[in-house]
Structures are given as structure tokens and as C-alpha cells.
Amino acid sequence: MNRSGVLTTKEEREEFVGQNYHTPQEECVVIAILDSRNWYNRGSVYALVCNFTTDKGQKLALFAFRRRLPNPEIYAPQKGDIDFAHDVQEGSWWKCTIKATKSKRFKWYSAELIEQK
């Protein structure tokens, strides 16, 4: 991990995204607790990986990307202005919506706070 907290090696990325947490493989709406957050970097892609455990025990890694204008300094799902880098607490419960993109990938679309720790 570098000075900014970005995961820089394959081993670091696998520790936080891979064996324990997985990206979604279908569209869904889940109720989940935020377990941890870690910075991710691969090439020119920078993101905040938010690791959740659903109420059914599934472990999900959801990527919050840096926003474009009007709020360029926050890392959030596609819809909404919740800054997952600064404004949320680990241990809080969320209703997360995952939607398919045109290229058939699944992205974190929105998050709604259910209960703050």
C-alpha cells in the first residue's frame, strides 16, 4: 500500500477484493452492512472498494468511483451524493442497488442508508 492508502500489489488487491468479497454477477437490490473500505488502483483506474456483507451472508465488493462535476471530490455509487470515502461509517446498514450496464457488466447504481452505527 502506498502513502495514499492505495492498494498497489496483486496480493493487496486479492486480500480486499477477491477471495473474501466478490463483485456482483447479477442485477439485484441487497440489504448489507459496510464491513470495510479500501483504495484500489489498477492502471489509470482509481476507486474506493466498499466491502459489504448482505443480510443473507453474501460478501460483495462494490466500487465507488470519483464523481465528475458538480461534486468531483466524492467517491459514490452512480446515483446519489453519499461520499463513501468520508461521510459513512463502517458497521452501517445500506440498501444497495446493482444494475447492468450496456456492456453487461454490473455496477453499483445507488445506496440508501438504513441504519448508522
PDB file of C-alpha atoms in Angstrom:
ATOM      1  CA  MET A   1       0.000   0.000   0.000  1.00  0.00           C
ATOM      2  CA  ASN A   2       1.406   3.394  -0.864  1.00  0.00           C
ATOM      3  CA  ARG A   3       1.337   6.568   1.283  1.00  0.00           C
ATOM      4  CA  SER A   4      -2.145   7.476  -0.002  1.00  0.00           C
ATOM      5  CA  GLY A   5      -3.584   4.138   1.067  1.00  0.00           C
ATOM      6  CA  VAL A   6      -3.888   2.801  -2.490  1.00  0.00           C
ATOM      7  CA  LEU A   7      -3.534  -0.954  -2.914  1.00  0.00           C
ATOM      8  CA  THR A   8      -0.552  -1.342  -5.215  1.00  0.00           C
ATOM      9  CA  THR A   9       0.281  -5.034  -5.414  1.00  0.00           C
ATOM     10  CA  LYS A  10      -1.682  -8.025  -6.665  1.00  0.00           C
ATOM     11  CA  GLU A  11      -1.530  -9.569  -3.202  1.00  0.00           C
ATOM     12  CA  GLU A  12      -3.015  -6.455  -1.575  1.00  0.00           C
ATOM     13  CA  ARG A  13      -5.857  -6.332  -4.116  1.00  0.00           C
ATOM     14  CA  GLU A  14      -6.633 -10.013  -3.619  1.00  0.00           C
ATOM     15  CA  GLU A  15      -6.739  -9.545   0.141  1.00  0.00           C
ATOM     16  CA  PHE A  16      -9.525  -6.977  -0.128  1.00  0.00           C
ATOM     17  CA  VAL A  17     -11.187  -7.870  -3.443  1.00  0.00           C
ATOM     18  CA  GLY A  18     -11.092 -11.478  -4.479  1.00  0.00           C
ATOM     19  CA  GLN A  19     -11.121 -14.392  -2.106  1.00  0.00           C
ATOM     20  CA  ASN A  20     -13.474 -12.976   0.533  1.00  0.00           C
ATOM     21  CA  TYR A  21     -15.505 -10.374  -1.370  1.00  0.00           C
ATOM     22  CA  HIS A  22     -16.794 -10.656  -4.926  1.00  0.00           C
ATOM     23  CA  THR A  23     -18.248  -8.239  -7.416  1.00  0.00           C
ATOM     24  CA  PRO A  24     -21.951  -8.792  -8.196  1.00  0.00           C
ATOM     25  CA  GLN A  25     -22.832 -11.174 -11.018  1.00  0.00           C
ATOM     26  CA  GLU A  26     -26.466 -10.093 -11.491  1.00  0.00           C
ATOM     27  CA  GLU A  27     -28.786  -7.152 -11.045  1.00  0.00           C
ATOM     28  CA  CYS A  28     -30.092  -7.053  -7.507  1.00  0.00           C
ATOM     29  CA  VAL A  29     -31.096  -4.990  -4.512  1.00  0.00           C
ATOM     30  CA  VAL A  30     -29.418  -6.050  -1.264  1.00  0.00           C
ATOM     31  CA  ILE A  31     -29.527  -5.056   2.375  1.00  0.00           C
ATOM     32  CA  ALA A  32     -25.943  -5.101   3.618  1.00  0.00           C
ATOM     33  CA  ILE A  33     -23.580  -3.928   6.325  1.00  0.00           C
ATOM     34  CA  LEU A  34     -20.447  -1.990   5.357  1.00  0.00           C
ATOM     35  CA  ASP A  35     -17.512  -4.087   6.602  1.00  0.00           C
ATOM     36  CA  SER A  36     -14.545  -2.121   5.288  1.00  0.00           C
ATOM     37  CA  ARG A  37     -13.287   0.263   2.610  1.00  0.00           C
ATOM     38  CA  ASN A  38     -10.019   0.199   0.720  1.00  0.00           C
ATOM     39  CA  TRP A  39      -8.451   2.210  -2.063  1.00  0.00           C
ATOM     40  CA  TYR A  40      -7.966   0.431  -5.377  1.00  0.00           C
ATOM     41  CA  ASN A  41      -5.690   1.259  -8.297  1.00  0.00           C
ATOM     42  CA  ARG A  42      -5.089  -0.659 -11.475  1.00  0.00           C
ATOM     43  CA  GLY A  43      -3.511   1.243 -14.322  1.00  0.00           C
ATOM     44  CA  SER A  44      -5.425   4.515 -14.665  1.00  0.00           C
ATOM     45  CA  VAL A  45      -8.465   3.271 -12.707  1.00  0.00           C
ATOM     46  CA  TYR A  46      -8.829   4.608  -9.185  1.00  0.00           C
ATOM     47  CA  ALA A  47     -11.742   3.591  -6.975  1.00  0.00           C
ATOM     48  CA  LEU A  48     -12.839   3.046  -3.429  1.00  0.00           C
ATOM     49  CA  VAL A  49     -13.779  -0.590  -2.828  1.00  0.00           C
ATOM     50  CA  CYS A  50     -16.596  -0.888  -0.309  1.00  0.00           C
ATOM     51  CA  ASN A  51     -16.843  -4.383   1.144  1.00  0.00           C
ATOM     52  CA  PHE A  52     -20.315  -5.392   2.309  1.00  0.00           C
ATOM     53  CA  THR A  53     -21.889  -8.484   3.863  1.00  0.00           C
ATOM     54  CA  THR A  54     -25.542  -8.899   2.918  1.00  0.00           C
ATOM     55  CA  ASP A  55     -28.258  -9.929   5.323  1.00  0.00           C
ATOM     56  CA  LYS A  56     -28.054 -13.360   3.642  1.00  0.00           C
ATOM     57  CA  GLY A  57     -24.301 -13.686   4.304  1.00  0.00           C
ATOM     58  CA  GLN A  58     -23.063 -12.936   0.757  1.00  0.00           C
ATOM     59  CA  LYS A  59     -19.850 -10.867   0.638  1.00  0.00           C
ATOM     60  CA  LEU A  60     -19.868  -8.151  -2.034  1.00  0.00           C
ATOM     61  CA  ALA A  61     -17.186  -5.741  -3.228  1.00  0.00           C
ATOM     62  CA  LEU A  62     -18.800  -2.608  -4.671  1.00  0.00           C
ATOM     63  CA  PHE A  63     -16.715   0.027  -6.427  1.00  0.00           C
ATOM     64  CA  ALA A  64     -17.297   3.733  -5.763  1.00  0.00           C
ATOM     65  CA  PHE A  65     -15.662   5.865  -8.428  1.00  0.00           C
ATOM     66  CA  ARG A  66     -14.664   9.508  -8.199  1.00  0.00           C
ATOM     67  CA  ARG A  67     -17.510  11.728  -9.303  1.00  0.00           C
ATOM     68  CA  ARG A  68     -17.482  14.185 -12.119  1.00  0.00           C
ATOM     69  CA  LEU A  69     -18.954  17.651 -11.762  1.00  0.00           C
ATOM     70  CA  PRO A  70     -20.749  19.052  -9.791  1.00  0.00           C
ATOM     71  CA  ASN A  71     -19.189  17.006  -6.934  1.00  0.00           C
ATOM     72  CA  PRO A  72     -15.757  15.942  -8.203  1.00  0.00           C
ATOM     73  CA  GLU A  73     -14.229  15.179  -4.827  1.00  0.00           C
ATOM     74  CA  ILE A  74     -16.520  12.386  -3.668  1.00  0.00           C
ATOM     75  CA  TYR A  75     -16.480   8.631  -4.218  1.00  0.00           C
ATOM     76  CA  ALA A  76     -20.045   7.412  -4.614  1.00  0.00           C
ATOM     77  CA  PRO A  77     -22.305   4.967  -6.436  1.00  0.00           C
ATOM     78  CA  GLN A  78     -23.535   6.138  -9.847  1.00  0.00           C
ATOM     79  CA  LYS A  79     -26.697   7.742  -8.440  1.00  0.00           C
ATOM     80  CA  GLY A  80     -26.582   9.837  -5.285  1.00  0.00           C
ATOM     81  CA  ASP A  81     -24.174  12.103  -3.473  1.00  0.00           C
ATOM     82  CA  ILE A  82     -23.149   9.985  -0.498  1.00  0.00           C
ATOM     83  CA  ASP A  83     -19.371  10.191  -0.156  1.00  0.00           C
ATOM     84  CA  PHE A  84     -18.272   6.705   0.861  1.00  0.00           C
ATOM     85  CA  ALA A  85     -14.696   7.917   1.339  1.00  0.00           C
ATOM     86  CA  HIS A  86     -15.570  10.341   4.150  1.00  0.00           C
ATOM     87  CA  ASP A  87     -19.244  10.517   5.131  1.00  0.00           C
ATOM     88  CA  VAL A  88     -20.115   6.947   6.143  1.00  0.00           C
ATOM     89  CA  GLN A  89     -19.194   4.649   8.990  1.00  0.00           C
ATOM     90  CA  GLU A  90     -18.176   1.031   8.837  1.00  0.00           C
ATOM     91  CA  GLY A  91     -20.844  -1.068  10.518  1.00  0.00           C
ATOM     92  CA  SER A  92     -23.686   0.937   8.967  1.00  0.00           C
ATOM     93  CA  TRP A  93     -26.514  -0.808   7.062  1.00  0.00           C
ATOM     94  CA  TRP A  94     -27.343   0.074   3.441  1.00  0.00           C
ATOM     95  CA  LYS A  95     -29.846  -0.794   0.757  1.00  0.00           C
ATOM     96  CA  CYS A  96     -27.660  -1.128  -2.357  1.00  0.00           C
ATOM     97  CA  THR A  97     -28.898  -1.417  -5.919  1.00  0.00           C
ATOM     98  CA  ILE A  98     -26.739  -3.094  -8.563  1.00  0.00           C
ATOM     99  CA  LYS A  99     -27.662  -2.641 -12.242  1.00  0.00           C
ATOM    100  CA  ALA A 100     -26.320  -3.991 -15.517  1.00  0.00           C
ATOM    101  CA  THR A 101     -24.501  -1.690 -17.914  1.00  0.00           C
ATOM    102  CA  LYS A 102     -24.907  -1.791 -21.686  1.00  0.00           C
ATOM    103  CA  SER A 103     -21.756  -3.912 -21.847  1.00  0.00           C
ATOM    104  CA  LYS A 104     -23.344  -6.491 -19.476  1.00  0.00           C
ATOM    105  CA  ARG A 105     -21.169  -5.597 -16.507  1.00  0.00           C
ATOM    106  CA  PHE A 106     -22.717  -4.931 -13.140  1.00  0.00           C
ATOM    107  CA  LYS A 107     -22.155  -1.642 -11.383  1.00  0.00           C
ATOM    108  CA  TRP A 108     -23.156  -0.134  -8.083  1.00  0.00           C
ATOM    109  CA  TYR A 109     -26.061   2.110  -9.010  1.00  0.00           C
ATOM    110  CA  SER A 110     -27.313   3.531  -5.707  1.00  0.00           C
ATOM    111  CA  ALA A 111     -27.140   3.290  -1.922  1.00  0.00           C
ATOM    112  CA  GLU A 112     -29.660   4.281   0.706  1.00  0.00           C
ATOM    113  CA  LEU A 113     -28.730   4.467   4.381  1.00  0.00           C
ATOM    114  CA  ILE A 114     -30.874   2.210   6.564  1.00  0.00           C
ATOM    115  CA  GLU A 115     -29.087   2.489   9.904  1.00  0.00           C
ATOM    116  CA  GLN A 116     -25.934   4.286  11.009  1.00  0.00           C
ATOM    117  CA  LYS A 117     -23.749   2.566  13.593  1.00  0.00           C
TER     118      LYS A 117
END
